[in-house]
Amino acid sequence: MQYLFIILKLILFFISNLGIWEFFRRKSGINIFFIPALSVSWQITVLFCAGILNCLLLAVMGMFCAGIILAIYYLCTDFKNVIHTYWNAGYVFLAVTTCLVLIACKGQIFIDYDCFSHWSLVVKNMLLTDRFPSFEDALVVFQEYPLGSASFIYYVSKILGGSESIQMFAQGFMMLTFILPIFKLLKRYVVVGSIYLLLFSNYLFCYNISITALSVDSLLPLQGMAMLFFIYSECLHLSNRENTLGGGICFMGNPIFVRVYSN
């Protein structure tokens, strides 16, 4: 019965994510393989601001419920288009690797020293108090660290449960969303590229920082490279006809262009 309840919460979590993904896809017009990374980054930003304003729990409930409402709306009004959009090699890869991360994290506990000195400690403190650590929390020593990944782990843990394996899964899911944009480059060699990315993901989860740790040494470089790839791919393009370096994306249906004229 307990496992069925966890599975139900997982389904609701991914339905909520689907609603947020579809909202960003329709309003921004960016490539679909960037959507999960953009969603995670947006959620972290909202949660970080909510943490500063001391309303973390409200932000979690608001985003989670909003995602579910959006998902129901889009699935009811445009079901075939939604399913067709995400039925591709990239999102199959994301689904498979997410399941593998869940299996790998199941029943695991933290053994890394850094988790006990900060990373896991600060998340557990947030789960107990529903706020960012303050001067009152003497156990949290490194309070100058910005709580980015910790905010998203708190969000996932509030929905799925606060166990250590769920916290590991939350970080693993973030890393997978930052790997997904590479699928934009895989056109003719999707199968070979998918196998390579599967092996590459396994390497990232085993080398240097284990999947059972919450240190951000692997997470932050992945997020940074995803951001640079997004800027290069979605915001800039070379126009030979106008001899300009220009680019733009659409947000909320309105194009936003930036152009730099060259000689």
mmCIF file of N, CA and C in Angstrom, residues 6 27-28 40 43 46 52 59 63 71 74 94-95 129 132 143 161 165 168 178 193 197-198 217 228 248 253 260:
data_model
loop_
_atom_site.group_PDB
_atom_site.id
_atom_site.type_symbol
_atom_site.label_atom_id
_atom_site.label_comp_id
_atom_site.label_asym_id
_atom_site.label_seq_id
_atom_site.Cartn_x
_atom_site.Cartn_y
_atom_site.Cartn_z
ATOM 1 N N ILE A 6 3.329 6.015 -3.037
ATOM 2 C CA ILE A 6 4.508 6.686 -3.591
ATOM 3 C C ILE A 6 4.391 6.790 -5.108
ATOM 4 N N LYS A 27 4.351 29.243 -24.643
ATOM 5 C CA LYS A 27 4.547 30.676 -24.443
ATOM 6 C C LYS A 27 5.925 31.170 -24.857
ATOM 7 N N SER A 28 6.912 30.286 -24.884
ATOM 8 C CA SER A 28 8.267 30.738 -25.201
ATOM 9 C C SER A 28 8.682 30.408 -26.621
ATOM 10 N N VAL A 40 13.056 23.652 -14.540
ATOM 11 C CA VAL A 40 13.772 23.465 -13.271
ATOM 12 C C VAL A 40 14.413 24.775 -12.827
ATOM 13 N N GLN A 43 11.722 27.076 -11.548
ATOM 14 C CA GLN A 43 11.234 26.641 -10.250
ATOM 15 C C GLN A 43 12.220 26.996 -9.134
ATOM 16 N N VAL A 46 11.909 30.743 -8.446
ATOM 17 C CA VAL A 46 10.702 31.050 -7.673
ATOM 18 C C VAL A 46 10.877 30.614 -6.217
ATOM 19 N N ILE A 52 13.453 33.660 0.491
ATOM 20 C CA ILE A 52 13.843 34.966 1.039
ATOM 21 C C ILE A 52 12.642 35.652 1.682
ATOM 22 N N ALA A 59 4.842 28.512 -1.936
ATOM 23 C CA ALA A 59 5.354 28.436 -3.299
ATOM 24 C C ALA A 59 5.307 27.005 -3.828
ATOM 25 N N MET A 63 3.033 26.086 -7.094
ATOM 26 C CA MET A 63 3.602 25.563 -8.331
ATOM 27 C C MET A 63 3.074 24.169 -8.643
ATOM 28 N N ALA A 71 -1.768 20.991 -16.759
ATOM 29 C CA ALA A 71 -1.701 19.698 -17.448
ATOM 30 C C ALA A 71 -3.099 19.205 -17.809
ATOM 31 N N TYR A 74 -4.438 21.383 -20.765
ATOM 32 C CA TYR A 74 -3.842 21.098 -22.067
ATOM 33 C C TYR A 74 -4.204 19.704 -22.567
ATOM 34 N N LEU A 94 14.700 10.588 -21.230
ATOM 35 C CA LEU A 94 14.475 11.203 -19.918
ATOM 36 C C LEU A 94 13.639 10.285 -19.030
ATOM 37 N N ALA A 95 12.609 9.655 -19.596
ATOM 38 C CA ALA A 95 11.757 8.763 -18.814
ATOM 39 C C ALA A 95 12.525 7.528 -18.347
ATOM 40 N N THR A 129 11.435 23.053 9.018
ATOM 41 C CA THR A 129 11.004 24.404 9.372
ATOM 42 C C THR A 129 10.218 25.108 8.259
ATOM 43 N N PHE A 132 14.202 28.943 4.903
ATOM 44 C CA PHE A 132 15.649 28.903 4.772
ATOM 45 C C PHE A 132 16.292 28.931 6.162
ATOM 46 N N GLN A 143 26.086 29.082 6.080
ATOM 47 C CA GLN A 143 24.835 29.748 5.729
ATOM 48 C C GLN A 143 24.997 30.756 4.605
ATOM 49 N N GLY A 161 7.959 13.067 -0.470
ATOM 50 C CA GLY A 161 8.396 12.532 0.809
ATOM 51 C C GLY A 161 9.823 12.958 1.087
ATOM 52 N N SER A 165 16.552 8.955 -0.052
ATOM 53 C CA SER A 165 16.532 8.466 -1.434
ATOM 54 C C SER A 165 15.759 9.416 -2.346
ATOM 55 N N MET A 168 18.053 12.298 -3.151
ATOM 56 C CA MET A 168 19.012 11.888 -4.189
ATOM 57 C C MET A 168 18.353 11.907 -5.561
ATOM 58 N N PHE A 178 19.350 18.777 -17.507
ATOM 59 C CA PHE A 178 20.410 19.586 -18.098
ATOM 60 C C PHE A 178 21.194 18.817 -19.163
ATOM 61 N N GLY A 193 23.398 8.166 -30.590
ATOM 62 C CA GLY A 193 23.529 9.272 -29.644
ATOM 63 C C GLY A 193 22.853 8.981 -28.324
ATOM 64 N N LEU A 197 24.655 8.916 -24.734
ATOM 65 C CA LEU A 197 24.211 9.758 -23.628
ATOM 66 C C LEU A 197 23.835 8.940 -22.408
ATOM 67 N N LEU A 198 23.313 7.735 -22.629
ATOM 68 C CA LEU A 198 23.003 6.848 -21.509
ATOM 69 C C LEU A 198 24.285 6.469 -20.766
ATOM 70 N N ASP A 217 29.083 19.540 -7.376
ATOM 71 C CA ASP A 217 30.256 19.631 -8.248
ATOM 72 C C ASP A 217 29.971 19.180 -9.675
ATOM 73 N N LEU A 228 24.693 27.909 -21.477
ATOM 74 C CA LEU A 228 25.483 28.414 -22.600
ATOM 75 C C LEU A 228 24.979 27.847 -23.922
ATOM 76 N N GLY A 248 16.947 35.790 -31.300
ATOM 77 C CA GLY A 248 15.786 36.160 -30.527
ATOM 78 C C GLY A 248 14.979 34.960 -30.114
ATOM 79 N N GLY A 253 4.343 34.885 -26.361
ATOM 80 C CA GLY A 253 3.824 35.206 -27.680
ATOM 81 C C GLY A 253 4.454 36.411 -28.335
ATOM 82 N N VAL A 260 23.366 42.509 -33.240
ATOM 83 C CA VAL A 260 24.639 43.213 -33.217
ATOM 84 C C VAL A 260 25.143 43.265 -34.647
#
